Amino acid sequence: MMRSVRFSLALPMLPPDRLIPLARRADETGWDGVMVPESVFAPETVSARYPYTEDGERFWPLDSPFVDPWVAIPALAAVTSRLRFGTSVNKLSLRHPLLFAKTVGSTAAMFPGRIEVGVGMSWIPEEFAWLGQDMRTRGVRLDEQIEVLRACLAGGWVEHHGRFYDFGRLRMDPAPTEPVPVLVGGHSDPGLRRAVRLGDGWIGAQVTVDDLRDVVDRLDRARHEVGDDARVPADRFEIKVMPLVAPTPEAMSEVAELGVTEVITVPWYFFGGDPTDPDVQFESVARFAADVIDPLRPT
């Protein structure tokens, strides 16, 4: 049976003073969550192709503002009452997992049941080089980082002795009182297998309906390959994505029927007007809720 689809407002590349008003508006108008992207810095020149455009070029201005998600999320959670907050996605392969676990765990302890985390791998060689991380091992390190993250978020005494990270018994308090879902990003076959094997779900970038059908099919194949090593059963596995479809209940129902459990979207590109205008952004949050979210709520 199809699960009811949820909706999260994406807050990409916005001036810092826009984040709180938009999150409050989403909270007031019935959105389910807010997703915050991450960019640590913008190299002037990148020695790799961007994987999500046909020409391989970055589509955003290099001076676009990216507030650190773990600065933004506590601030937004403190001024809202219902919304869940997550990242789309943190480039965990650039970090030490103990420091990352401390940040996530503290935030989740402050806002029980309202925090999740999306993790993935950077595509930018300069980020790895300038942050002193090995790009060649990013995949296997991410596997181990997720293991460390989950252990620390579970609370109590933890130790880990792995290929890349090794530490004796430690505690990380305060620990979250409720589970923190970990969503795994990546559109490659290894990324999809990682999501099934280690994640509570998969989180993706922009996709067309045809792209989405392909991803869902590949996730099904990945689940078959992983077998009993899948972290959660299929009926609990989340699929969160930004679908390139019309802002209508019918279009959103179609992606939900394909298996999407949460739509991540930026509504100010749908209804006309200057998408950079703060009034257009503010009004579009309420309009999308009224036109799309409300009609899809279970009665």
Short mmCIF file of C-alpha atoms in Angstrom, two decimals:
data_model
loop_
_atom_site.label_atom_id
_atom_site.label_comp_id
_atom_site.label_asym_id
_atom_site.label_seq_id
_atom_site.Cartn_x
_atom_site.Cartn_y
_atom_site.Cartn_z
CA MET A 1 0.00 0.00 0.00
CA MET A 2 1.32 3.46 -0.90
CA ARG A 3 2.47 5.47 2.09
CA SER A 4 1.30 9.04 2.52
CA VAL A 5 3.87 11.37 0.96
CA ARG A 6 5.45 14.08 3.09
CA PHE A 7 6.83 17.44 1.98
CA SER A 8 10.01 19.22 3.00
CA LEU A 9 10.96 22.76 2.07
CA ALA A 10 14.49 23.03 0.69
CA LEU A 11 16.42 26.13 1.72
CA PRO A 12 19.24 26.32 -0.83
CA MET A 13 21.60 29.23 -1.41
CA LEU A 14 19.64 31.81 0.56
CA PRO A 15 20.82 34.90 2.43
CA PRO A 16 21.01 34.11 6.14
CA ASP A 17 18.18 36.47 7.06
CA ARG A 18 15.70 34.51 4.89
CA LEU A 19 16.05 31.16 6.67
CA ILE A 20 14.09 31.83 9.87
CA PRO A 21 11.08 33.56 8.21
CA LEU A 22 10.76 30.80 5.61
CA ALA A 23 11.01 28.01 8.18
CA ARG A 24 8.37 29.69 10.33
CA ARG A 25 6.11 30.05 7.31
CA ALA A 26 6.54 26.35 6.49
CA ASP A 27 5.71 25.45 10.10
CA GLU A 28 2.57 27.60 10.06
CA THR A 29 1.26 26.31 6.73
CA GLY A 30 1.56 22.56 7.23
CA TRP A 31 4.85 21.45 5.70
CA ASP A 32 6.45 18.40 7.28
CA GLY A 33 10.08 19.41 7.28
CA VAL A 34 12.96 21.56 6.10
CA MET A 35 16.09 20.34 4.35
CA VAL A 36 19.33 22.32 4.40
CA PRO A 37 22.10 21.69 1.84
CA GLU A 38 25.82 21.92 2.47
CA SER A 39 28.75 23.51 0.69
CA VAL A 40 31.90 24.01 2.73
CA PHE A 41 33.51 26.42 0.27
CA ALA A 42 33.48 27.15 -3.47
CA PRO A 43 36.76 26.58 -5.31
CA GLU A 44 37.18 29.07 -8.12
CA THR A 45 38.21 26.22 -10.42
CA VAL A 46 37.15 22.60 -9.97
CA SER A 47 39.07 19.76 -11.59
CA ALA A 48 36.00 17.49 -11.97
CA ARG A 49 32.61 17.59 -13.65
CA TYR A 50 29.48 18.28 -11.64
CA PRO A 51 27.59 14.97 -11.80
CA TYR A 52 24.02 16.31 -11.94
CA THR A 53 24.06 18.53 -15.04
CA GLU A 54 24.45 17.49 -18.67
CA ASP A 55 27.39 19.82 -19.30
CA GLY A 56 29.11 19.03 -16.00
CA GLU A 57 29.10 22.66 -14.89
CA ARG A 58 27.94 24.07 -11.59
CA PHE A 59 24.61 25.86 -12.13
CA TRP A 60 24.82 28.27 -9.17
CA PRO A 61 26.91 31.45 -8.76
CA LEU A 62 30.14 30.81 -6.90
CA ASP A 63 29.27 33.49 -4.33
CA SER A 64 25.97 31.80 -3.42
CA PRO A 65 25.46 31.75 0.36
CA PHE A 66 25.45 28.36 2.08
CA VAL A 67 24.86 28.71 5.81
CA ASP A 68 26.36 25.72 7.59
CA PRO A 69 23.45 23.32 8.14
CA TRP A 70 24.35 22.59 11.76
CA VAL A 71 24.34 26.31 12.50
CA ALA A 72 21.04 26.78 10.68
CA ILE A 73 19.14 23.72 11.93
CA PRO A 74 19.24 24.48 15.68
CA ALA A 75 18.27 28.08 15.01
CA LEU A 76 15.31 27.02 12.85
CA ALA A 77 14.21 24.25 15.21
CA ALA A 78 14.16 26.72 18.10
CA VAL A 79 11.63 29.02 16.38
CA THR A 80 9.33 26.28 15.03
CA SER A 81 7.23 23.64 16.74
CA ARG A 82 6.50 20.75 14.35
CA LEU A 83 9.03 20.61 11.56
CA ARG A 84 11.64 17.91 11.14
CA PHE A 85 15.06 19.05 9.95
CA GLY A 86 17.66 17.26 7.89
CA THR A 87 20.60 17.76 5.56
CA SER A 88 20.65 17.15 1.83
CA VAL A 89 23.38 16.13 2.18
CA ASN A 90 26.34 16.45 4.53
CA LYS A 91 29.60 15.56 2.81
CA LEU A 92 30.59 13.18 5.59
CA SER A 93 33.61 11.90 3.68
CA LEU A 94 35.27 15.29 4.36
CA ARG A 95 35.03 14.95 8.16
CA HIS A 96 36.07 12.95 11.16
CA PRO A 97 32.96 11.01 12.22
CA LEU A 98 33.43 11.61 15.96
CA LEU A 99 33.22 15.38 15.55
CA PHE A 100 30.25 15.02 13.22
CA ALA A 101 28.47 12.68 15.64
CA LYS A 102 28.94 15.22 18.45
CA THR A 103 27.27 17.94 16.40
CA VAL A 104 24.34 15.81 15.25
CA GLY A 105 23.85 14.16 18.62
CA SER A 106 23.77 17.44 20.51
CA THR A 107 21.22 18.90 18.12
CA ALA A 108 19.04 15.79 18.25
CA ALA A 109 19.19 15.80 22.05
CA MET A 110 17.94 19.39 22.08
CA PHE A 111 15.10 18.71 19.63
CA PRO A 112 13.97 15.10 20.20
CA GLY A 113 12.34 13.38 17.24
CA ARG A 114 12.88 16.35 14.92
CA ILE A 115 16.36 15.68 13.53
CA GLU A 116 17.60 13.41 10.76
CA VAL A 117 20.78 13.47 8.74
CA GLY A 118 21.55 12.90 5.08
CA VAL A 119 25.11 11.84 4.31
CA GLY A 120 27.08 11.40 1.13
CA MET A 121 30.39 11.97 -0.62
CA SER A 122 31.72 15.13 -2.18
CA TRP A 123 32.49 15.16 -5.91
CA ILE A 124 35.04 18.03 -5.64
CA PRO A 125 38.71 16.96 -5.58
CA GLU A 126 39.76 20.32 -4.15
CA GLU A 127 37.59 19.80 -1.05
CA PHE A 128 39.39 16.57 -0.23
CA ALA A 129 42.83 17.99 -0.98
CA TRP A 130 42.40 21.22 0.98
CA LEU A 131 40.71 19.53 3.95
CA GLY A 132 43.37 16.83 4.14
CA GLN A 133 41.14 13.87 3.24
CA ASP A 134 41.75 11.03 0.78
CA MET A 135 39.30 11.14 -2.11
CA ARG A 136 40.30 7.67 -3.32
CA THR A 137 38.97 6.02 -0.15
CA ARG A 138 35.84 8.15 0.24
CA GLY A 139 33.41 5.27 -0.36
CA VAL A 140 34.83 2.74 2.06
CA ARG A 141 35.47 5.50 4.59
CA LEU A 142 31.85 6.61 4.34
CA ASP A 143 30.73 3.06 5.18
CA GLU A 144 32.84 3.11 8.32
CA GLN A 145 31.84 6.69 9.17
CA ILE A 146 28.17 5.74 9.15
CA GLU A 147 28.95 2.87 11.52
CA VAL A 148 30.74 5.24 13.92
CA LEU A 149 27.97 7.83 13.66
CA ARG A 150 25.23 5.34 14.52
CA ALA A 151 27.18 3.90 17.44
CA CYS A 152 27.75 7.32 18.96
CA LEU A 153 24.15 8.44 18.46
CA ALA A 154 22.92 5.32 20.26
CA GLY A 155 24.45 6.56 23.52
CA GLY A 156 26.42 4.78 26.22
CA TRP A 157 29.97 3.51 26.00
CA VAL A 158 31.35 3.06 22.49
CA GLU A 159 34.58 1.83 21.01
CA HIS A 160 35.60 1.25 17.41
CA HIS A 161 38.55 -0.44 15.76
CA GLY A 162 38.32 -0.14 12.01
CA ARG A 163 40.44 0.34 8.94
CA PHE A 164 40.29 4.15 9.03
CA TYR A 165 39.10 5.06 12.53
CA ASP A 166 40.31 3.57 15.79
CA PHE A 167 39.35 4.65 19.30
CA GLY A 168 38.87 3.11 22.71
CA ARG A 169 35.88 3.28 25.02
CA LEU A 170 34.23 6.69 25.13
CA ARG A 171 30.91 8.33 25.85
CA MET A 172 29.30 11.15 23.93
CA ASP A 173 26.71 12.93 26.05
CA PRO A 174 24.06 14.16 25.76
CA ALA A 175 22.84 11.37 23.54
CA PRO A 176 19.58 11.66 21.60
CA THR A 177 16.56 10.21 23.39
CA GLU A 178 14.96 9.22 20.08
CA PRO A 179 16.51 7.52 17.03
CA VAL A 180 18.13 9.79 14.43
CA PRO A 181 17.39 8.49 10.91
CA VAL A 182 20.40 8.39 8.60
CA LEU A 183 19.62 8.80 4.90
CA VAL A 184 22.33 7.96 2.38
CA GLY A 185 22.80 9.92 -0.84
CA GLY A 186 24.39 9.00 -4.16
CA HIS A 187 22.94 8.10 -7.56
CA SER A 188 25.54 5.49 -8.49
CA ASP A 189 24.91 1.77 -8.05
CA PRO A 190 27.39 1.59 -5.15
CA GLY A 191 25.62 4.56 -3.55
CA LEU A 192 22.23 2.87 -3.84
CA ARG A 193 23.59 -0.36 -2.36
CA ARG A 194 25.09 1.66 0.49
CA ALA A 195 21.71 3.27 1.14
CA VAL A 196 19.97 -0.12 1.33
CA ARG A 197 22.71 -1.71 3.42
CA LEU A 198 23.48 1.11 5.86
CA GLY A 199 20.70 3.68 5.64
CA ASP A 200 17.17 4.22 6.83
CA GLY A 201 16.52 5.43 3.31
CA TRP A 202 17.92 7.07 0.20
CA ILE A 203 18.06 10.81 -0.46
CA GLY A 204 18.56 12.08 -3.98
CA ALA A 205 19.04 15.21 -6.04
CA GLN A 206 16.77 16.53 -8.79
CA VAL A 207 15.20 13.80 -10.92
CA THR A 208 12.67 13.55 -13.69
CA VAL A 209 9.90 10.96 -13.46
CA ASP A 210 11.83 8.70 -15.85
CA ASP A 211 14.98 9.12 -13.76
CA LEU A 212 12.96 8.29 -10.66
CA ARG A 213 11.58 5.08 -12.17
CA ASP A 214 15.13 4.05 -13.00
CA VAL A 215 16.38 4.80 -9.48
CA VAL A 216 13.51 2.89 -7.86
CA ASP A 217 14.22 -0.11 -10.09
CA ARG A 218 17.91 0.04 -9.19
CA LEU A 219 17.08 0.33 -5.49
CA ASP A 220 14.96 -2.81 -5.83
CA ARG A 221 17.87 -4.61 -7.49
CA ALA A 222 20.21 -3.34 -4.79
CA ARG A 223 17.87 -4.73 -2.12
CA HIS A 224 17.90 -8.10 -3.86
CA GLU A 225 21.71 -8.06 -3.99
CA VAL A 226 22.09 -6.98 -0.36
CA GLY A 227 19.51 -9.48 0.85
CA ASP A 228 19.43 -10.04 4.59
CA ASP A 229 22.10 -7.37 5.09
CA ALA A 230 19.57 -4.60 4.34
CA ARG A 231 19.29 -2.32 7.36
CA VAL A 232 15.50 -1.85 7.27
CA PRO A 233 12.72 -3.70 5.42
CA ALA A 234 11.30 -2.25 2.25
CA ASP A 235 8.14 -0.97 3.92
CA ARG A 236 10.22 1.20 6.27
CA PHE A 237 12.77 2.38 3.72
CA GLU A 238 12.49 6.08 2.90
CA ILE A 239 12.94 7.59 -0.56
CA LYS A 240 13.39 11.36 -0.42
CA VAL A 241 13.99 13.30 -3.59
CA MET A 242 13.40 16.56 -5.48
CA PRO A 243 11.19 15.54 -8.43
CA LEU A 244 11.08 17.74 -11.51
CA VAL A 245 7.30 17.69 -11.88
CA ALA A 246 4.42 20.16 -11.89
CA PRO A 247 3.22 21.60 -8.55
CA THR A 248 -0.05 19.67 -8.56
CA PRO A 249 -1.54 16.98 -6.32
CA GLU A 250 -1.78 14.70 -9.35
CA ALA A 251 1.93 14.98 -10.18
CA MET A 252 2.92 14.44 -6.56
CA SER A 253 0.62 11.44 -6.31
CA GLU A 254 2.37 9.94 -9.34
CA VAL A 255 5.80 10.15 -7.71
CA ALA A 256 4.37 8.79 -4.46
CA GLU A 257 3.02 5.78 -6.35
CA LEU A 258 6.56 5.16 -7.61
CA GLY A 259 7.74 4.87 -4.01
CA VAL A 260 8.72 8.40 -2.97
CA THR A 261 7.97 8.93 0.71
CA GLU A 262 9.08 12.56 0.91
CA VAL A 263 9.17 15.30 -1.71
CA ILE A 264 11.86 17.93 -1.23
CA THR A 265 11.07 21.07 -3.18
CA VAL A 266 11.69 24.79 -3.71
CA PRO A 267 8.23 26.30 -4.33
CA TRP A 268 9.26 29.77 -5.48
CA TYR A 269 10.22 28.41 -8.89
CA PHE A 270 6.66 27.25 -9.59
CA PHE A 271 4.28 30.19 -9.50
CA GLY A 272 5.87 33.04 -11.42
CA GLY A 273 7.56 36.19 -10.24
CA ASP A 274 11.21 36.71 -9.38
CA PRO A 275 12.35 33.57 -7.52
CA THR A 276 14.98 35.62 -5.68
CA ASP A 277 12.40 38.08 -4.32
CA PRO A 278 11.80 37.44 -0.60
CA ASP A 279 8.08 38.22 -0.93
CA VAL A 280 7.72 35.71 -3.78
CA GLN A 281 9.54 33.09 -1.72
CA PHE A 282 7.43 33.73 1.38
CA GLU A 283 4.12 33.66 -0.48
CA SER A 284 4.99 30.56 -2.51
CA VAL A 285 5.53 28.50 0.65
CA ALA A 286 1.91 29.08 1.68
CA ARG A 287 0.57 28.66 -1.87
CA PHE A 288 2.28 25.31 -2.37
CA ALA A 289 0.91 24.13 0.96
CA ALA A 290 -2.63 25.15 0.02
CA ASP A 291 -2.52 23.90 -3.59
CA VAL A 292 -0.52 20.67 -3.20
CA ILE A 293 0.08 19.57 0.39
CA ASP A 294 -3.37 20.10 1.88
CA PRO A 295 -5.27 18.16 -0.86
CA LEU A 296 -2.97 15.14 -0.31
CA ARG A 297 -3.42 14.94 3.43
CA PRO A 298 -5.28 11.83 4.61
CA THR A 299 -8.86 12.67 5.54
#
